[in-house]
Amino acid sequence: MVRVSGPRLLGIVARRAVQAVGVAVLVSTACFAIVRSLPGDAAYRIAAGRYGYDLVDAESAAAVSAELGLERPVWQQLVDWLWGVARLDLGDSLVTSRPVLEEVVYYLGGTLQLAGAALLGAILIGGPLGALAARHPGGPLDRATTAWVALVRALPPFLLGLLLVLLLSVQLGLLPAVGHGSASGLVLPALTLALGLSGLVAQVTRDAVVEVRASEHVRFARTKGLTERAVTTRHVARNAGATLVPYLGVQAVVLVEGVVVVESLFAWQGLGHALVHAVFWRDVPVLQATALVLTLLVVAVNTVVDVAVATLDPRPRTRDRSLDRNHSRSRPRHQEVPA
Amino acid sequence: MRTHVPPLTRPALPGTGPTGARAGALAGALAGTLAGALALSSCSAAPRDAATADETLRVVGPFEVHSLEPAASDGVFTRLEVAETLVSSDLSGELTPGLATDWSASPDHRSWTFQLPAGATFHDGSPVTAEAVADSLERAAADEASPLAEAAVERVVAAGGAVRFETARPSVTLPALLTHYSAAVLAPASYDGDRVTEVVGTGPYAIDSVELPASVETSRFDGWRGETPPAVEKVSFQAVGRAESRALLAVSDQADVVFGLEPAGRERVEAADGLTLESSLQPRTILLKVDHEHPLLGDLRVRRALSLAIDRPAMAGAVLREEDLAATQLFPPSLTAWHSPGLAPLEHDVARARELLTEAGFAPDADGVMRRDGAPLELTLTTYPDRPELPALATAIQQSAREAGFLLDVEVANSSEIPAGHADGSLEIGLMARHFALVADPLVTVADTFDADGSDWGVMNWSDDRVLDAVDDLLRDEPEPRARADRATVSRVAQEELPLIPVAWYRMNAAVNDRVADFVIDPLERTWRISELEWSA
């Protein structure tokens, strides 16, 4: 196992830390500006969020506006927020009046559980499937995998989720249909996402493994007499991993941000849910905090991916490109994960 | 459609984002598939948690709990019978004792005294003192969102074993206002400064745990002052946003009472063994609020033409799956005192609508669009997705009205756009659902709906002396039969002048597992009456 050198690790982390602060300020400000420019009266929106449509009227909107100081100059509200963030105080939700930090931590917890379980499931299903398919490109297993990829990609998560509920919960009675908080409640939404994602993981794994297996250094490894097992674990898995890890990083980010439909189907409390509510209700502090957390999460995932790739593929990035060309076939294809 | 807003609702919360709008459409497209799939899934194994299910009543609804503050709780804590209001109401909407045992007013109706029960305790064991109740209700009266704010309460004072409300002006309806969930009485321990940090009430059930926004668990409060303890020991409430998910919980025996089923799920529940679909007509009317200062809509002929253009039974049949929900007048039959069976029902007559428009100076162009002085009869209809049937009805109205020559632009926005558009005068037509019994006495809502200065969820730039006089009369507590005549006047003028154009009435439903007995839906949605439920033998 090659270790990433200390200075290099430090460099990665330091670069990402600076990026995190910059992006955080930028995203917060942009969020604030976008919400302010949305049509509709914020006080009315917040009152509707708090009290429901039966009770929102001019009086409750005026009371909300007075309570929250919505009439203050815009720049003052923004400066207040940024100053709060600098003191690690994210403020209170305009709608629920609870501390934003408490709410975001709650929803983030739900999201991370779901995303983590889904990613793990996708790797466990898709990884072996792709690796097996790659052994005989064009063979029956490869073709079956392709069919699987097409099937799970074509099924929208909403439908897939319903089918899983019907099968595993309604018919077989193995799992609760919906619900947040229990481990058994996590299985169905995570499985829904994992199945959908497993197709892509299988495909990327398969392509990476096929490419690596055809490369010169793997041929050389075989030529020098290594067993197939040793070739697979030492050369193929590692090189394919360098492709797969950045890809999974992107998927992790997508899972954190984009699972609103599955969250709502299974009544799972996650960040997607919180984000949509915050936009709908003009709950600026929650929106800013959620965006901030997501931003930092993207940076964190990228950092982990960088470190992981650096571990898998320790060649320094600054070396002369001309030297690199000879090894181009074994280089990971998707090194940069968009931040 | 100018803005596309995801079908995000407060009570029914699909929790859908930009992708959610697609999911919403998808849900519709899949309704048939799903109905078929559901049909396959006949009564089957139940993943019931044997340890708890037998004594826990599992309630599922679309209502999310966003706050512990009574006014912002959407009434969940009063529905679960954790917190109580001073005054309650029975199934017919008549006022009944709540926490208060009795009440009386001074002759000028500016001072009301509510007697408190002796020896009652809050869930934390502290006594229900007049001081504690007065303090809790002063907070409620100060909340602008609470209907209680209408009563101009000056102070609430402790008076021995009673609390006394003093109001700035006569308030005949104060007991009715006190039935609203925002006027729930909480113990002093519930508050931390201005905030409610815990719901410590006086009801037959006490909170075990609350996980906002989706889960509340309660258990029977042994210190409750009621004579017979409730049969149901434990209750778990879970908010589930999607109607499909709720229907699945009902048919798979994972919930005992499931509120808010949409047509596909409703049909499935009706067909399933071991489940009963309960429903109740609500005192809620889906209606068009119109701006009477608008150059087009100020003309009664145009309003009548719009009303005649709407094919209410067809829309109610297609969208609400029940033709009988087509409104024939403003007040639904569930508002027995206000509904006038003698009124000529609102009709669908496109030819007559076109005639009226012609009388008003319009002429159809080549596309059939009515024009006057070259300008088309074009209006914007604003609605909101909080009640999922509203956007569907809006597009149906758009189609219907087009046949009579109206060009309606449908705008689906946040519910607050209706009062906000009312305030700044930008609203032309609003499609909305008006609850006429937010508090037990509909008079409170009716008076507000027809207020001379207009109302956020009522008339816009319209007033009529006959209606105002009748409402004033009623607010002075005129005895029958004069009161009856006054109510009939309001219904009749509303029908003739169409200040609000009724579209449909509304039915609330719930799937109830057969292991639950004596379940009844409260038409006012004030309580789920859990303390009166029994387990089936």
PDB file of C-alpha atoms in Angstrom, chain A residues 39-64 67 92-93 95-99 102-103 106-107 156-163 165-181 257-269 272-273 276-282, chain B residues 3 5-6 8-11 13-20 23 26-27 30 33-34 37-38 40-47 64 66-69 71-74 143-147 150 180-182 195 211-214 238-242 244-245 248-249 251-252 254 284 384-387 413-417 419-420 423 433-435 438 456-457:
ATOM      1  CA  PRO A  39     -41.541  37.138  -6.853  1.00  0.00           C
ATOM      2  CA  GLY A  40     -44.012  37.199  -3.992  1.00  0.00           C
ATOM      3  CA  ASP A  41     -44.062  38.947  -0.654  1.00  0.00           C
ATOM      4  CA  ALA A  42     -41.714  37.232   1.792  1.00  0.00           C
ATOM      5  CA  ALA A  43     -43.780  38.096   4.875  1.00  0.00           C
ATOM      6  CA  TYR A  44     -46.872  36.506   3.348  1.00  0.00           C
ATOM      7  CA  ARG A  45     -44.898  33.447   2.299  1.00  0.00           C
ATOM      8  CA  ILE A  46     -43.427  32.989   5.750  1.00  0.00           C
ATOM      9  CA  ALA A  47     -46.835  33.495   7.373  1.00  0.00           C
ATOM     10  CA  ALA A  48     -48.297  30.866   5.026  1.00  0.00           C
ATOM     11  CA  GLY A  49     -45.504  28.476   5.986  1.00  0.00           C
ATOM     12  CA  ARG A  50     -46.049  29.050   9.681  1.00  0.00           C
ATOM     13  CA  TYR A  51     -49.779  29.137   9.990  1.00  0.00           C
ATOM     14  CA  GLY A  52     -51.116  27.386   6.899  1.00  0.00           C
ATOM     15  CA  TYR A  53     -53.355  28.843   4.242  1.00  0.00           C
ATOM     16  CA  ASP A  54     -56.417  29.066   6.453  1.00  0.00           C
ATOM     17  CA  LEU A  55     -54.733  31.522   8.766  1.00  0.00           C
ATOM     18  CA  VAL A  56     -52.483  33.579   6.509  1.00  0.00           C
ATOM     19  CA  ASP A  57     -53.834  37.086   6.064  1.00  0.00           C
ATOM     20  CA  ALA A  58     -52.663  40.681   6.038  1.00  0.00           C
ATOM     21  CA  GLU A  59     -52.520  40.812   9.846  1.00  0.00           C
ATOM     22  CA  SER A  60     -50.444  37.683  10.310  1.00  0.00           C
ATOM     23  CA  ALA A  61     -48.109  38.753   7.474  1.00  0.00           C
ATOM     24  CA  ALA A  62     -47.654  42.175   9.065  1.00  0.00           C
ATOM     25  CA  ALA A  63     -46.948  40.562  12.432  1.00  0.00           C
ATOM     26  CA  VAL A  64     -44.351  38.275  10.829  1.00  0.00           C
ATOM     27  CA  GLU A  67     -41.205  40.232  14.294  1.00  0.00           C
ATOM     28  CA  ASP A  92     -33.525  30.629  13.802  1.00  0.00           C
ATOM     29  CA  SER A  93     -35.869  29.381  11.121  1.00  0.00           C
ATOM     30  CA  VAL A  95     -41.100  29.523   9.856  1.00  0.00           C
ATOM     31  CA  THR A  96     -40.626  27.067  12.694  1.00  0.00           C
ATOM     32  CA  SER A  97     -38.701  29.480  14.972  1.00  0.00           C
ATOM     33  CA  ARG A  98     -36.365  26.651  15.888  1.00  0.00           C
ATOM     34  CA  PRO A  99     -32.574  27.040  15.727  1.00  0.00           C
ATOM     35  CA  GLU A 102     -30.758  21.995  15.025  1.00  0.00           C
ATOM     36  CA  GLU A 103     -32.981  21.626  11.966  1.00  0.00           C
ATOM     37  CA  TYR A 106     -31.556  16.721  11.864  1.00  0.00           C
ATOM     38  CA  TYR A 107     -32.236  16.732   8.134  1.00  0.00           C
ATOM     39  CA  PRO A 156     -37.906   6.291 -12.272  1.00  0.00           C
ATOM     40  CA  PRO A 157     -37.130   6.077  -8.538  1.00  0.00           C
ATOM     41  CA  PHE A 158     -40.737   6.930  -7.769  1.00  0.00           C
ATOM     42  CA  LEU A 159     -42.039   3.880  -9.583  1.00  0.00           C
ATOM     43  CA  LEU A 160     -39.224   1.641  -8.435  1.00  0.00           C
ATOM     44  CA  GLY A 161     -39.946   2.682  -4.865  1.00  0.00           C
ATOM     45  CA  LEU A 162     -43.640   1.924  -5.176  1.00  0.00           C
ATOM     46  CA  LEU A 163     -42.915  -1.471  -6.689  1.00  0.00           C
ATOM     47  CA  VAL A 165     -43.113  -1.240  -1.288  1.00  0.00           C
ATOM     48  CA  LEU A 166     -45.733  -3.390  -2.971  1.00  0.00           C
ATOM     49  CA  LEU A 167     -43.431  -6.388  -3.075  1.00  0.00           C
ATOM     50  CA  LEU A 168     -41.482  -6.218   0.168  1.00  0.00           C
ATOM     51  CA  SER A 169     -43.937  -4.450   2.413  1.00  0.00           C
ATOM     52  CA  VAL A 170     -47.488  -4.999   1.212  1.00  0.00           C
ATOM     53  CA  GLN A 171     -47.088  -8.503  -0.229  1.00  0.00           C
ATOM     54  CA  LEU A 172     -44.361 -10.069   1.851  1.00  0.00           C
ATOM     55  CA  GLY A 173     -44.748  -7.955   4.952  1.00  0.00           C
ATOM     56  CA  LEU A 174     -40.993  -7.867   5.541  1.00  0.00           C
ATOM     57  CA  LEU A 175     -40.467  -4.151   6.010  1.00  0.00           C
ATOM     58  CA  PRO A 176     -42.434  -1.067   6.990  1.00  0.00           C
ATOM     59  CA  ALA A 177     -43.685   0.761   3.898  1.00  0.00           C
ATOM     60  CA  VAL A 178     -42.663   4.231   4.958  1.00  0.00           C
ATOM     61  CA  GLY A 179     -41.357   6.016   7.992  1.00  0.00           C
ATOM     62  CA  HIS A 180     -38.370   7.821   9.340  1.00  0.00           C
ATOM     63  CA  GLY A 181     -36.034   6.958  12.147  1.00  0.00           C
ATOM     64  CA  GLU A 257     -28.922  16.763  -3.084  1.00  0.00           C
ATOM     65  CA  GLY A 258     -31.248  14.996  -5.398  1.00  0.00           C
ATOM     66  CA  VAL A 259     -33.347  12.438  -3.608  1.00  0.00           C
ATOM     67  CA  VAL A 260     -36.368  14.589  -2.860  1.00  0.00           C
ATOM     68  CA  VAL A 261     -38.756  12.256  -4.633  1.00  0.00           C
ATOM     69  CA  VAL A 262     -37.627   9.202  -2.744  1.00  0.00           C
ATOM     70  CA  GLU A 263     -37.594  11.130   0.536  1.00  0.00           C
ATOM     71  CA  SER A 264     -41.181  12.194   0.045  1.00  0.00           C
ATOM     72  CA  LEU A 265     -42.390   8.787  -1.106  1.00  0.00           C
ATOM     73  CA  PHE A 266     -41.005   7.138   2.008  1.00  0.00           C
ATOM     74  CA  ALA A 267     -41.709  10.069   4.340  1.00  0.00           C
ATOM     75  CA  TRP A 268     -37.979  10.152   5.081  1.00  0.00           C
ATOM     76  CA  GLN A 269     -36.831  13.430   6.587  1.00  0.00           C
ATOM     77  CA  GLY A 272     -33.972  17.691  -0.023  1.00  0.00           C
ATOM     78  CA  HIS A 273     -37.238  18.004   1.822  1.00  0.00           C
ATOM     79  CA  VAL A 276     -37.726  22.569  -0.989  1.00  0.00           C
ATOM     80  CA  HIS A 277     -39.696  23.812   1.993  1.00  0.00           C
ATOM     81  CA  ALA A 278     -37.227  26.577   2.635  1.00  0.00           C
ATOM     82  CA  VAL A 279     -37.524  27.839  -0.944  1.00  0.00           C
ATOM     83  CA  PHE A 280     -41.287  27.605  -0.898  1.00  0.00           C
ATOM     84  CA  TRP A 281     -41.581  29.454   2.382  1.00  0.00           C
ATOM     85  CA  ARG A 282     -38.798  31.965   1.804  1.00  0.00           C
TER      86      ARG A 282
ATOM     87  CA  THR B   3     -45.147  29.974 -12.710  1.00  0.00           C
ATOM     88  CA  VAL B   5     -44.632  25.488  -8.557  1.00  0.00           C
ATOM     89  CA  PRO B   6     -44.077  21.984  -7.300  1.00  0.00           C
ATOM     90  CA  LEU B   8     -45.839  21.293  -2.260  1.00  0.00           C
ATOM     91  CA  THR B   9     -48.510  21.607   0.275  1.00  0.00           C
ATOM     92  CA  ARG B  10     -48.796  22.246   3.879  1.00  0.00           C
ATOM     93  CA  PRO B  11     -51.314  19.679   4.919  1.00  0.00           C
ATOM     94  CA  LEU B  13     -46.953  17.560   1.671  1.00  0.00           C
ATOM     95  CA  PRO B  14     -45.536  15.592  -1.187  1.00  0.00           C
ATOM     96  CA  GLY B  15     -42.181  17.217  -0.434  1.00  0.00           C
ATOM     97  CA  THR B  16     -41.278  17.575  -3.999  1.00  0.00           C
ATOM     98  CA  GLY B  17     -38.729  19.805  -5.579  1.00  0.00           C
ATOM     99  CA  PRO B  18     -38.111  20.780  -9.160  1.00  0.00           C
ATOM    100  CA  THR B  19     -37.938  17.087  -9.862  1.00  0.00           C
ATOM    101  CA  GLY B  20     -41.047  16.708  -7.801  1.00  0.00           C
ATOM    102  CA  ALA B  23     -42.975  13.201 -10.060  1.00  0.00           C
ATOM    103  CA  LEU B  26     -45.741  10.969 -13.101  1.00  0.00           C
ATOM    104  CA  ALA B  27     -47.934  10.134 -10.148  1.00  0.00           C
ATOM    105  CA  LEU B  30     -49.033   6.096 -12.960  1.00  0.00           C
ATOM    106  CA  THR B  33     -50.788   1.354 -13.172  1.00  0.00           C
ATOM    107  CA  LEU B  34     -50.730   1.779  -9.470  1.00  0.00           C
ATOM    108  CA  ALA B  37     -50.771  -2.971  -8.812  1.00  0.00           C
ATOM    109  CA  LEU B  38     -52.672  -2.158  -5.646  1.00  0.00           C
ATOM    110  CA  LEU B  40     -52.982  -7.249  -6.961  1.00  0.00           C
ATOM    111  CA  SER B  41     -51.802  -6.627  -3.486  1.00  0.00           C
ATOM    112  CA  SER B  42     -54.812  -7.989  -1.743  1.00  0.00           C
ATOM    113  CA  CYS B  43     -54.883  -8.267   1.986  1.00  0.00           C
ATOM    114  CA  SER B  44     -51.654  -9.873   2.928  1.00  0.00           C
ATOM    115  CA  ALA B  45     -49.159 -10.351   5.651  1.00  0.00           C
ATOM    116  CA  ALA B  46     -48.986  -7.478   8.062  1.00  0.00           C
ATOM    117  CA  PRO B  47     -45.641  -6.332   9.356  1.00  0.00           C
ATOM    118  CA  GLU B  64     -46.845  18.021   9.134  1.00  0.00           C
ATOM    119  CA  HIS B  66     -43.851  22.548  12.034  1.00  0.00           C
ATOM    120  CA  SER B  67     -43.970  24.044  15.441  1.00  0.00           C
ATOM    121  CA  LEU B  68     -45.096  23.475  18.980  1.00  0.00           C
ATOM    122  CA  GLU B  69     -46.703  26.934  19.048  1.00  0.00           C
ATOM    123  CA  ALA B  71     -51.143  28.794  16.210  1.00  0.00           C
ATOM    124  CA  ALA B  72     -48.479  27.224  13.999  1.00  0.00           C
ATOM    125  CA  SER B  73     -49.154  23.593  14.931  1.00  0.00           C
ATOM    126  CA  ASP B  74     -51.895  23.049  12.359  1.00  0.00           C
ATOM    127  CA  ASP B 143     -50.950  36.142  18.232  1.00  0.00           C
ATOM    128  CA  GLU B 144     -52.130  37.940  15.106  1.00  0.00           C
ATOM    129  CA  ALA B 145     -52.531  34.651  13.273  1.00  0.00           C
ATOM    130  CA  SER B 146     -55.088  33.374  15.767  1.00  0.00           C
ATOM    131  CA  PRO B 147     -58.766  33.980  15.028  1.00  0.00           C
ATOM    132  CA  GLU B 150     -60.358  39.267  15.971  1.00  0.00           C
ATOM    133  CA  HIS B 180     -59.811  27.252  17.613  1.00  0.00           C
ATOM    134  CA  TYR B 181     -56.640  25.243  18.121  1.00  0.00           C
ATOM    135  CA  SER B 182     -54.579  28.416  18.472  1.00  0.00           C
ATOM    136  CA  ARG B 195     -41.613  30.355  23.009  1.00  0.00           C
ATOM    137  CA  GLU B 211     -40.024  14.531  16.437  1.00  0.00           C
ATOM    138  CA  LEU B 212     -40.799  17.545  14.280  1.00  0.00           C
ATOM    139  CA  PRO B 213     -42.039  17.635  11.633  1.00  0.00           C
ATOM    140  CA  ALA B 214     -43.384  14.136  11.189  1.00  0.00           C
ATOM    141  CA  GLN B 238     -47.005  10.048  11.607  1.00  0.00           C
ATOM    142  CA  ALA B 239     -47.090  12.640   8.831  1.00  0.00           C
ATOM    143  CA  VAL B 240     -46.740  11.080   5.391  1.00  0.00           C
ATOM    144  CA  GLY B 241     -46.760  13.522   2.519  1.00  0.00           C
ATOM    145  CA  ARG B 242     -47.643  11.375  -0.450  1.00  0.00           C
ATOM    146  CA  GLU B 244     -49.899   6.931  -2.529  1.00  0.00           C
ATOM    147  CA  SER B 245     -47.744   6.106   0.470  1.00  0.00           C
ATOM    148  CA  LEU B 248     -50.236   1.664   0.984  1.00  0.00           C
ATOM    149  CA  LEU B 249     -49.971   2.015   4.744  1.00  0.00           C
ATOM    150  CA  VAL B 251     -54.044  -1.487   2.827  1.00  0.00           C
ATOM    151  CA  SER B 252     -50.989  -3.207   4.307  1.00  0.00           C
ATOM    152  CA  GLN B 254     -49.495  -0.625   8.911  1.00  0.00           C
ATOM    153  CA  ARG B 284     -65.373  24.151   3.160  1.00  0.00           C
ATOM    154  CA  TYR B 384     -52.174  27.317  -5.022  1.00  0.00           C
ATOM    155  CA  PRO B 385     -51.219  23.657  -4.770  1.00  0.00           C
ATOM    156  CA  ASP B 386     -51.615  23.259  -1.007  1.00  0.00           C
ATOM    157  CA  ARG B 387     -54.851  21.470  -1.722  1.00  0.00           C
ATOM    158  CA  ALA B 413     -48.482  30.077  -6.835  1.00  0.00           C
ATOM    159  CA  ASN B 414     -48.046  30.029  -3.094  1.00  0.00           C
ATOM    160  CA  SER B 415     -51.261  30.200  -1.061  1.00  0.00           C
ATOM    161  CA  SER B 416     -50.152  33.550   0.295  1.00  0.00           C
ATOM    162  CA  GLU B 417     -50.478  35.075  -3.186  1.00  0.00           C
ATOM    163  CA  PRO B 419     -54.125  37.546   0.446  1.00  0.00           C
ATOM    164  CA  ALA B 420     -51.042  39.324  -0.914  1.00  0.00           C
ATOM    165  CA  ALA B 423     -53.741  43.566  -0.377  1.00  0.00           C
ATOM    166  CA  ALA B 433     -60.800  26.763  -0.584  1.00  0.00           C
ATOM    167  CA  ARG B 434     -62.592  28.682   2.140  1.00  0.00           C
ATOM    168  CA  HIS B 435     -63.200  26.960   5.445  1.00  0.00           C
ATOM    169  CA  LEU B 438     -62.456  27.691  11.344  1.00  0.00           C
ATOM    170  CA  ASP B 456     -58.197  38.307   2.487  1.00  0.00           C
ATOM    171  CA  TRP B 457     -60.082  35.067   1.911  1.00  0.00           C
TER     172      TRP B 457
END
